[in-house]
Short mmCIF file of C-alpha atoms in Angstrom, two decimals:
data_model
loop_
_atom_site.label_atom_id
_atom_site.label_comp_id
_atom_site.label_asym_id
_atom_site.label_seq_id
_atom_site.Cartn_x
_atom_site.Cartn_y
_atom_site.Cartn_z
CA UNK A 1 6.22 -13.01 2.98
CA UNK A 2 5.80 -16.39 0.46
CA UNK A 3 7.88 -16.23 -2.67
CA UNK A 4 5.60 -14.93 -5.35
CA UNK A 5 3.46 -17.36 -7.71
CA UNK A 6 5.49 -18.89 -10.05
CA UNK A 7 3.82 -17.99 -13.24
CA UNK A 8 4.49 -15.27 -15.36
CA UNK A 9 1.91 -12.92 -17.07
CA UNK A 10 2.07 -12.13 -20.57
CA UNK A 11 1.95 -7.98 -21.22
CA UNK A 12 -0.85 -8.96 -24.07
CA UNK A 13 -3.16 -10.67 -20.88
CA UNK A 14 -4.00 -7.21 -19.80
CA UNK A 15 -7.54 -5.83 -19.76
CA UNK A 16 -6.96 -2.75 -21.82
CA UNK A 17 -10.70 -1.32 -21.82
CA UNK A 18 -13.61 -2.85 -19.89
CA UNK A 19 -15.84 -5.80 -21.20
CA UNK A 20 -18.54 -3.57 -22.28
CA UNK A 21 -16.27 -1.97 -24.95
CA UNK A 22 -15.06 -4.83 -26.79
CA UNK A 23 -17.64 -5.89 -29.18
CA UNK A 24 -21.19 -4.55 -30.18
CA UNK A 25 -23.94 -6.42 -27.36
CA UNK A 26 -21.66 -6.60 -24.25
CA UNK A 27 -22.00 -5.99 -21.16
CA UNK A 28 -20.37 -5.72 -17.93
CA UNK A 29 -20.78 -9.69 -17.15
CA UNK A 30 -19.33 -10.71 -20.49
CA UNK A 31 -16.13 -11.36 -18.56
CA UNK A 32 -14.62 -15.17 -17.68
CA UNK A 33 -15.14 -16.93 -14.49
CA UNK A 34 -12.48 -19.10 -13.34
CA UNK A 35 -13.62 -21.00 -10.62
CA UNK A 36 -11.41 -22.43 -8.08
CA UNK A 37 -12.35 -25.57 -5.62
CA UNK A 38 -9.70 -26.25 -3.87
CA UNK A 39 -7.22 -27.20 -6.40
CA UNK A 40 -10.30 -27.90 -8.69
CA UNK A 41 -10.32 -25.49 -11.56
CA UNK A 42 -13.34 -24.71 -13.86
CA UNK A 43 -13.74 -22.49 -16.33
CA UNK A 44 -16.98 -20.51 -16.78
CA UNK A 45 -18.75 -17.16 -17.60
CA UNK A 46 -19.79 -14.79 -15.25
CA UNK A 47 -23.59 -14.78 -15.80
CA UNK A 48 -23.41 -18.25 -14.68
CA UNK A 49 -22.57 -17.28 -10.98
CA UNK A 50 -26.32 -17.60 -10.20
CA UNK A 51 -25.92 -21.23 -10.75
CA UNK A 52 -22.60 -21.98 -9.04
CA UNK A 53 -23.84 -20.25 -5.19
CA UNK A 54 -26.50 -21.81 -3.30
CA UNK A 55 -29.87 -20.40 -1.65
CA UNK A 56 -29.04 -19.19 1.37
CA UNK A 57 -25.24 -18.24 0.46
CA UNK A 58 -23.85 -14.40 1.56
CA UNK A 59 -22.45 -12.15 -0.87
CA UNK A 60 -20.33 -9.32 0.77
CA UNK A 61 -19.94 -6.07 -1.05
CA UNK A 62 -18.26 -3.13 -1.01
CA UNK A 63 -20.28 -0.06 -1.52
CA UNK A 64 -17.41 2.56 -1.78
CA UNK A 65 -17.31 4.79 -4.51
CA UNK A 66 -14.65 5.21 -6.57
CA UNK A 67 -13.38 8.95 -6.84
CA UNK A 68 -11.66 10.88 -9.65
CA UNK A 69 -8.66 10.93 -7.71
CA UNK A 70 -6.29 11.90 -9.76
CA UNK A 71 -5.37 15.93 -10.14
CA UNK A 72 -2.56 17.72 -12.79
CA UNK A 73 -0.40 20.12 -10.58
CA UNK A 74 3.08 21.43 -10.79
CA UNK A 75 5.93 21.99 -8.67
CA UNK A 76 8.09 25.17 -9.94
CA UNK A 77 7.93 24.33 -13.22
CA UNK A 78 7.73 20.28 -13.03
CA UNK A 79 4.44 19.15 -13.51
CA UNK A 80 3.15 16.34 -11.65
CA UNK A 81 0.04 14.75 -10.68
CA UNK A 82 -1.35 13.72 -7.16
CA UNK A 83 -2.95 10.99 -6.24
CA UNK A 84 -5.48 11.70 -3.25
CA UNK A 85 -5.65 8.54 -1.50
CA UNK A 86 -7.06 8.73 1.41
CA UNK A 87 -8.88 11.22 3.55
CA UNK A 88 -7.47 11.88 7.41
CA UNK A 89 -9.20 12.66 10.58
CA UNK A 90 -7.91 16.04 10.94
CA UNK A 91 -9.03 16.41 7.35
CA UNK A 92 -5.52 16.40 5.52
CA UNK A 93 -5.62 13.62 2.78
CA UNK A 94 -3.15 11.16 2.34
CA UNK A 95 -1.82 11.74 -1.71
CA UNK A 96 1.37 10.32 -3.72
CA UNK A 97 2.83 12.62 -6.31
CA UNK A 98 3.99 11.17 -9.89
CA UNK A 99 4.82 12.50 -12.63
CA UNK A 100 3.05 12.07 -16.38
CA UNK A 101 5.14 9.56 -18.43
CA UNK A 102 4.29 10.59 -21.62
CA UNK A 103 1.39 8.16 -22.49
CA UNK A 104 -1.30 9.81 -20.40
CA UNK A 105 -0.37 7.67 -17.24
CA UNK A 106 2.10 8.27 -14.56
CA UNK A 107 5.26 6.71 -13.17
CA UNK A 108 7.08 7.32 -9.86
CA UNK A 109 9.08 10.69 -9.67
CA UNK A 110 12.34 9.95 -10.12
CA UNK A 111 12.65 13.54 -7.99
CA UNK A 112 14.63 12.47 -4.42
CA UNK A 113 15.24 9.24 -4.29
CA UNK A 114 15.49 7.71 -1.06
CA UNK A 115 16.14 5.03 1.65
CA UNK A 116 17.19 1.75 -0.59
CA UNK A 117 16.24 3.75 -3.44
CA UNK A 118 12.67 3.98 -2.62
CA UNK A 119 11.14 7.06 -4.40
CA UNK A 120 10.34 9.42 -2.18
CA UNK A 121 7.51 11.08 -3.98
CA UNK A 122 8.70 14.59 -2.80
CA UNK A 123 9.70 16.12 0.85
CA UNK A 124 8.08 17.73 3.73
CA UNK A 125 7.15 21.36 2.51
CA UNK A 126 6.83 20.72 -0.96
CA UNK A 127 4.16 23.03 -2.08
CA UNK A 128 1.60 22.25 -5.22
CA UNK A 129 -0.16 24.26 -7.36
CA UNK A 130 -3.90 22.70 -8.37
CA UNK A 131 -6.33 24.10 -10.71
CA UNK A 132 -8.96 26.36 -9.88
CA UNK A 133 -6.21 28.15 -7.15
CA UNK A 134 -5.53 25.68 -4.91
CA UNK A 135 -2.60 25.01 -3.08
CA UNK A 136 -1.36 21.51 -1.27
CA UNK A 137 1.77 21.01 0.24
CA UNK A 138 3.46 17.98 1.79
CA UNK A 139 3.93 17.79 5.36
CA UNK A 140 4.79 14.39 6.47
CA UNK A 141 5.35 11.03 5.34
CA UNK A 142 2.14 8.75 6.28
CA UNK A 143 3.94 5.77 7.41
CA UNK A 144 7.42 5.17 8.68
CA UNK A 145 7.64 1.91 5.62
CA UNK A 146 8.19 4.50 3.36
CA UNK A 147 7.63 7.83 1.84
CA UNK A 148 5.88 7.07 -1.09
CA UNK A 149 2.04 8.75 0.52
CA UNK A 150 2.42 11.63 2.31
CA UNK A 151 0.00 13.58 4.51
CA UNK A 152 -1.00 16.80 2.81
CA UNK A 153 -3.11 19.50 3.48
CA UNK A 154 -5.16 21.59 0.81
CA UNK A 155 -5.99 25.17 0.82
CA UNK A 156 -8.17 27.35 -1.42
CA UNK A 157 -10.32 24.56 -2.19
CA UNK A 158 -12.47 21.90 -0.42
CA UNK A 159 -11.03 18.39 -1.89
CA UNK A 160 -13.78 16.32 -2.76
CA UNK A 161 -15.42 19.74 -5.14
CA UNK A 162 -11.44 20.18 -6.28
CA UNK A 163 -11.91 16.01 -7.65
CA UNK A 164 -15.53 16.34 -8.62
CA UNK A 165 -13.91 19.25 -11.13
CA UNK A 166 -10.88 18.72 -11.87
CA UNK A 167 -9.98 15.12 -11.44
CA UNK A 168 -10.20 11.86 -13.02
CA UNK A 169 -10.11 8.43 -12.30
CA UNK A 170 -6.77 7.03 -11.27
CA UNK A 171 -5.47 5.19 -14.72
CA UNK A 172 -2.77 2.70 -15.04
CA UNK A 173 -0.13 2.00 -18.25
CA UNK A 174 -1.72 -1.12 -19.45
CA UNK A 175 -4.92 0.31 -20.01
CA UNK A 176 -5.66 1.95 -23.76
CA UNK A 177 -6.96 5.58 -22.77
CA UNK A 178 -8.81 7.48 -20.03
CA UNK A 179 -12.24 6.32 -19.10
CA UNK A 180 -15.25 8.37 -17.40
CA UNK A 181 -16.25 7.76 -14.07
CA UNK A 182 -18.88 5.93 -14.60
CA UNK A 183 -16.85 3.45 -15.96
CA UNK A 184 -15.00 3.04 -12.58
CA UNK A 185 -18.58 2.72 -10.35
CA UNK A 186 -19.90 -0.57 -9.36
CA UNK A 187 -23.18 -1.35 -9.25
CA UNK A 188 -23.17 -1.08 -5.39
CA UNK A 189 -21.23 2.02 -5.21
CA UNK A 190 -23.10 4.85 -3.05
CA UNK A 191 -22.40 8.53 -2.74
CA UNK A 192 -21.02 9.40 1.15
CA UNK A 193 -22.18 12.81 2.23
CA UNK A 194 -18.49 14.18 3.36
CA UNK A 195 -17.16 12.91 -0.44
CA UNK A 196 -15.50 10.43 0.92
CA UNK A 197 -14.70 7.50 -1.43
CA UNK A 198 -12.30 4.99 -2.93
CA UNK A 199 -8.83 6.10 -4.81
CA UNK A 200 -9.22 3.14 -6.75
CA UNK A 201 -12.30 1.08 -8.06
CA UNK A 202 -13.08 -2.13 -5.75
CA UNK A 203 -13.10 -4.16 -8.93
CA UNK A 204 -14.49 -7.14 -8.04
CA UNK A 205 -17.63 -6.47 -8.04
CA UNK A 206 -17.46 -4.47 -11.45
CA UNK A 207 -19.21 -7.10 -13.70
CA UNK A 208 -22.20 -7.08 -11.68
CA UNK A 209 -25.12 -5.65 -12.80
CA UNK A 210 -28.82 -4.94 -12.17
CA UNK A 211 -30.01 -7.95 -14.00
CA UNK A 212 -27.48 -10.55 -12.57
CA UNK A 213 -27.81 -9.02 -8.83
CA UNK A 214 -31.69 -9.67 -9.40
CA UNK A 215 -31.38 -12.99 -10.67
CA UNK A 216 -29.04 -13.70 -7.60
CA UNK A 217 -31.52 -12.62 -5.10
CA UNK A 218 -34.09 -14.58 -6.93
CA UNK A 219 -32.39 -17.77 -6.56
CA UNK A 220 -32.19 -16.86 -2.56
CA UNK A 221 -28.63 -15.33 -1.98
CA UNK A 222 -28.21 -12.87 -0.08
CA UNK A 223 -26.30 -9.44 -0.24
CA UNK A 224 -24.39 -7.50 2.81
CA UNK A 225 -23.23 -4.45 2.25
CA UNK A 226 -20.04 -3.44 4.01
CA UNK A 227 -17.80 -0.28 3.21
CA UNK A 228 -13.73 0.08 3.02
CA UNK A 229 -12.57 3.35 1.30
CA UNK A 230 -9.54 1.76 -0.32
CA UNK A 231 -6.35 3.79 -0.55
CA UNK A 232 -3.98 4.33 -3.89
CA UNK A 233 -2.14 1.05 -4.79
CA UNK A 234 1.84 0.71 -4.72
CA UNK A 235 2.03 0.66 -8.68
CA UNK A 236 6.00 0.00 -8.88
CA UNK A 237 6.81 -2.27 -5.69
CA UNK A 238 3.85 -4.23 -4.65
CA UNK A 239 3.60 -2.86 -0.97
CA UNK A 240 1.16 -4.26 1.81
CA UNK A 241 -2.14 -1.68 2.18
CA UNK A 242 -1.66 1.11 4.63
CA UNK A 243 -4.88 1.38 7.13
CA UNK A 244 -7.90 2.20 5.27
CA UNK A 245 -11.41 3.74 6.78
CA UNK A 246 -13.79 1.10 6.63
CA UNK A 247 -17.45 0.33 8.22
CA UNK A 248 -19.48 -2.93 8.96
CA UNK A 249 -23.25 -1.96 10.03
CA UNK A 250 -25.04 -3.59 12.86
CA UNK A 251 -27.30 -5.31 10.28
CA UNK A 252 -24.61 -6.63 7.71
CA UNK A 253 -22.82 -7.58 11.33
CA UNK A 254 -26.16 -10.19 11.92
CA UNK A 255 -26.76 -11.43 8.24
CA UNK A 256 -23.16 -12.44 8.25
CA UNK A 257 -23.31 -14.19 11.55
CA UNK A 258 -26.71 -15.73 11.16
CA UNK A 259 -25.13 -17.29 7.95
CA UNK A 260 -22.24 -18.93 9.22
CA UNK A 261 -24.84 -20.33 12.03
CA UNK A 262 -26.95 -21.91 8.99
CA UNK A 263 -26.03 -24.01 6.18
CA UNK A 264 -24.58 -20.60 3.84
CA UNK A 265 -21.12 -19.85 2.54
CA UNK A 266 -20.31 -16.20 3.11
CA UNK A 267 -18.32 -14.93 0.18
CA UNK A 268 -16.49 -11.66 0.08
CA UNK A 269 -16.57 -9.67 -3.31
CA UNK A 270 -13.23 -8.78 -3.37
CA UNK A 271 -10.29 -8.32 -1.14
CA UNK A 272 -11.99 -4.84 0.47
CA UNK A 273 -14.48 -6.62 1.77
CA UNK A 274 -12.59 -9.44 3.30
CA UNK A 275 -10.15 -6.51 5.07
CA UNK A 276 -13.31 -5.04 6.22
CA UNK A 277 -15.26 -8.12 7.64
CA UNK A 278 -11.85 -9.64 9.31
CA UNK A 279 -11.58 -6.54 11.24
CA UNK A 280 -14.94 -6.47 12.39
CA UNK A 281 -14.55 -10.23 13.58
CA UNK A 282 -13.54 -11.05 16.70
CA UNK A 283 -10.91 -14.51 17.45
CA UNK A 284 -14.61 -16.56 18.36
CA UNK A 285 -15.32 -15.46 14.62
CA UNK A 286 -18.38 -13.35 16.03
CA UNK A 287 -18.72 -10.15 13.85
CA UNK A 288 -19.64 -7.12 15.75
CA UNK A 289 -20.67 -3.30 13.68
CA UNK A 290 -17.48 -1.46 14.07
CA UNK A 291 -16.58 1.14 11.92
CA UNK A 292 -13.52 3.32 11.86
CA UNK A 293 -9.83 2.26 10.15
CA UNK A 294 -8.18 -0.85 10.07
CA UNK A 295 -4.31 -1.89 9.44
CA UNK A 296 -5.39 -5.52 9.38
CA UNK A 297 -3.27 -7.44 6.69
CA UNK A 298 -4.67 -11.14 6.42
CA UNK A 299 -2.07 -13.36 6.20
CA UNK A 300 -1.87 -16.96 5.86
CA UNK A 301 -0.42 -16.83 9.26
CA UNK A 302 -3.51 -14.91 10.67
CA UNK A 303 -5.90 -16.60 8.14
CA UNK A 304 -9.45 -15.83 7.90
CA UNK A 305 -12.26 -15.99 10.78
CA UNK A 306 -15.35 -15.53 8.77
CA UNK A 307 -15.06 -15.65 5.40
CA UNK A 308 -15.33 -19.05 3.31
CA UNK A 309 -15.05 -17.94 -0.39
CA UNK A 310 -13.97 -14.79 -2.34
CA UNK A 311 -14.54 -13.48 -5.68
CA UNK A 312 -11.84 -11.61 -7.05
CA UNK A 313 -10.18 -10.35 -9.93
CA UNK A 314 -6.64 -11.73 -11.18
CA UNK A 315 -3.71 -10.08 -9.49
CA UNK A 316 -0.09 -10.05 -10.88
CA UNK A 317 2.28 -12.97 -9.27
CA UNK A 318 4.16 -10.34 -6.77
CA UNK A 319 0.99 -8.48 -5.92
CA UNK A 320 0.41 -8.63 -1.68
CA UNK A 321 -2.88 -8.96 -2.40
CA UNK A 322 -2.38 -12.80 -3.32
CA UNK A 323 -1.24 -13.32 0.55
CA UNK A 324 -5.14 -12.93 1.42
CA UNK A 325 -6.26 -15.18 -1.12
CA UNK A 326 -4.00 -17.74 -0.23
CA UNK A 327 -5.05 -17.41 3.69
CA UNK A 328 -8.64 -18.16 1.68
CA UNK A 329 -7.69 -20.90 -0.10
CA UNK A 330 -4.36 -22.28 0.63
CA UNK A 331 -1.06 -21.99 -1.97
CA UNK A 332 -1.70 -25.23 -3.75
CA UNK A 333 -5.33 -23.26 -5.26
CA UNK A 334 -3.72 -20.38 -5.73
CA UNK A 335 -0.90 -21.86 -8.06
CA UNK A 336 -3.06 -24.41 -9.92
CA UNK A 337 -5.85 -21.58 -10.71
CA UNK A 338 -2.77 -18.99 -11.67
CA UNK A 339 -1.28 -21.40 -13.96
CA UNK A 340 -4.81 -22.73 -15.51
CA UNK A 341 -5.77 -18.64 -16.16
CA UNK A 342 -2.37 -17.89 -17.43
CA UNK A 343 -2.77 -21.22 -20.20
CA UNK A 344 -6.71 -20.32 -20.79
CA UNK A 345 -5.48 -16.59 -21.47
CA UNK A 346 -7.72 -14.97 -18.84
CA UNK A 347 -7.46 -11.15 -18.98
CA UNK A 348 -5.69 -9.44 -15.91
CA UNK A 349 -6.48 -6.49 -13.76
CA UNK A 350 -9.70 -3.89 -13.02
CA UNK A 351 -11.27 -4.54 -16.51
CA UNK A 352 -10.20 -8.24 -16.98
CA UNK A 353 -12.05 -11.75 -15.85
CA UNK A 354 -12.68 -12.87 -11.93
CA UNK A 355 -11.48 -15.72 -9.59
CA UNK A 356 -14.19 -17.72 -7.48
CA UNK A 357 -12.14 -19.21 -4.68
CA UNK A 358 -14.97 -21.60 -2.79
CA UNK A 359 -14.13 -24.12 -0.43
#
């Protein structure tokens, strides 16, 4: 892995509450658009992004919904609060246990700490009381890179009715207070029948709405759904994304190719939907409907087969996610857009401004 971008963020660059709340009038668009050619930067809004893609350009987005994935529950007497991250095929979820921090956010338990001081999260057999009587307890650790998710399997309630009553959206320390929902649903998001969903919003596409996604449309770009349930973030230590359900349908699977056969940039919104169209893609960059769960981790050793651009939101310097947006656009982009956001004071993370990497 690259050495992280060398910029650092300021703590007062953080979105604290989404665009719509910051001033009488606004709406989910009334965030910045940095726009990044190359190592060409320009600075825009985002209701502009009509007039800086072309007719017959591809928009990829992620219809997952986001789900209120985060549940109070205590061990003995410690109380805690899982994270449901990620729904198995033998229909345990994948979950990380925290611990409130005071602030009405978590932290990592400091509760059994260990290889190289990794937190642990808790150990096999650890049992957890829910609301409403239900019971979860830890059975094994989902990956062998670390113990911080850890298969689980619920009893005395069906998980996505235990969320739909008892949980809330997953919330992070620099944000200002707890948020509905709603707040957390793109304008693409869809319901799945088995309750299936995101643990975390796919962000990018957050400051679209109904009017802008008509005016786009309009103009004669295009829109392909694709679908990647994305899994609970490594908050503390910046960890590549464990494998992640995800779903590219026979007709997204043509748009896209007919596209890259034409004159049309395809452009993923967000990093969800690059992981998901890269692992529907074969090596002759043909992409085939393929649904299921992918470990892919683009790289800018593996770089990309079928995506040319990506709109994205701003990730911190050490963040893994930056590894995929280099294999985009190469490291000289990324560190001249980085430093031109950081001097502009563009707002950071899942309520801040966006990142338009084109060619």
């Amino acid at each position: 892995m690259k050495s992280p971008l060398a910029v650092r963020v300021p703590e007062e660059l953080s979105a604290r509450v989404p665009a719509e709340q910051r001033g009488p009038g606004l709406d989910r668009d009334d965030v910045r658009l940095l726009v990044s050619r190359g190592t060409e930067v320009s600075h825009h809004g985002f209701a502009e992004l009509p007039g800086l893609l072309r007719a017959g350009d591809l928009l990829v987005v992620n219809t997952s919904p986001t789900l209120a994935a985060a549940v109070d529950g205590r061990v003995g007497h410690a109380r805690v609060v899982a994270h449901f991250s990620t729904r198995g095929d033998d229909g345990r979820w994948a979950v990380e246990l925290r611990e409130p921090d005071g602030r009405g956010t978590t932290r990592a338990r400091a509760e059994g700490q260990g290889m190289a001081g990794r937190d642990r999260g808790g150990l096999a057999g650890t049992k957890v009381r829910l609301p409403g009587g239900a019971r979860l307890v830890l059975e094994e650790p989902l990956s062998a890179r670390g113990e911080r998710l850890w298969w689980a399997r619920v009893s005395g309630a069906e998980v996505p009715a235990l969320l739909r009553e008892h949980g809330r959206p997953i919330r992070y320390s620099y944000t200002e207070r707890d948020q509905p929902l709603s707040v957390y649903q793109t304008v693409f998001a869809l319901p799945y029948a088995d309750g299936t969903g995101s643990a975390e919003m796919p962000s990018a596409g957050r400051p679209f709405t109904a009017r802008l996604v008509a005016e786009l449309v309009s103009r004669g770009v295009q829109f392909a759904p694709v679908t990647l349930h994305t899994g609970v973030a490594s908050a503390e230590s910046h960890e590549p994304p464990y494998p992640e359900r995800f779903a590219v349908p026979e007709a997204s699977a043509r748009l896209i190719n007919a596209v890259r056969a034409g004159d049309g940039r395809v452009v993923a919104v967000g990093t969800t939907a690059v992981r998901a169209v890269e692992s529907a893609a074969g090596a002759d960059g043909v992409v085939r409907a393929r649904a299921g769960w992918t470990g892919l981790v683009v790289t800018p050793e593996r770089g990309v087969r079928v995506v040319d651009g990506l709109l994205t939101g701003l990730h911190e310097p050490e963040a893994s996610h930056l590894l995929m947006l280099e294999a985009v656009a190469g490291r000289a982009a990324m560190d001249r857009g980085y430093e031109a956001a950081v001097r502009r004071r563009y707002l950071w993370h899942e309520f801040g401004d966006v990142h338009l990497l084109l060619p």
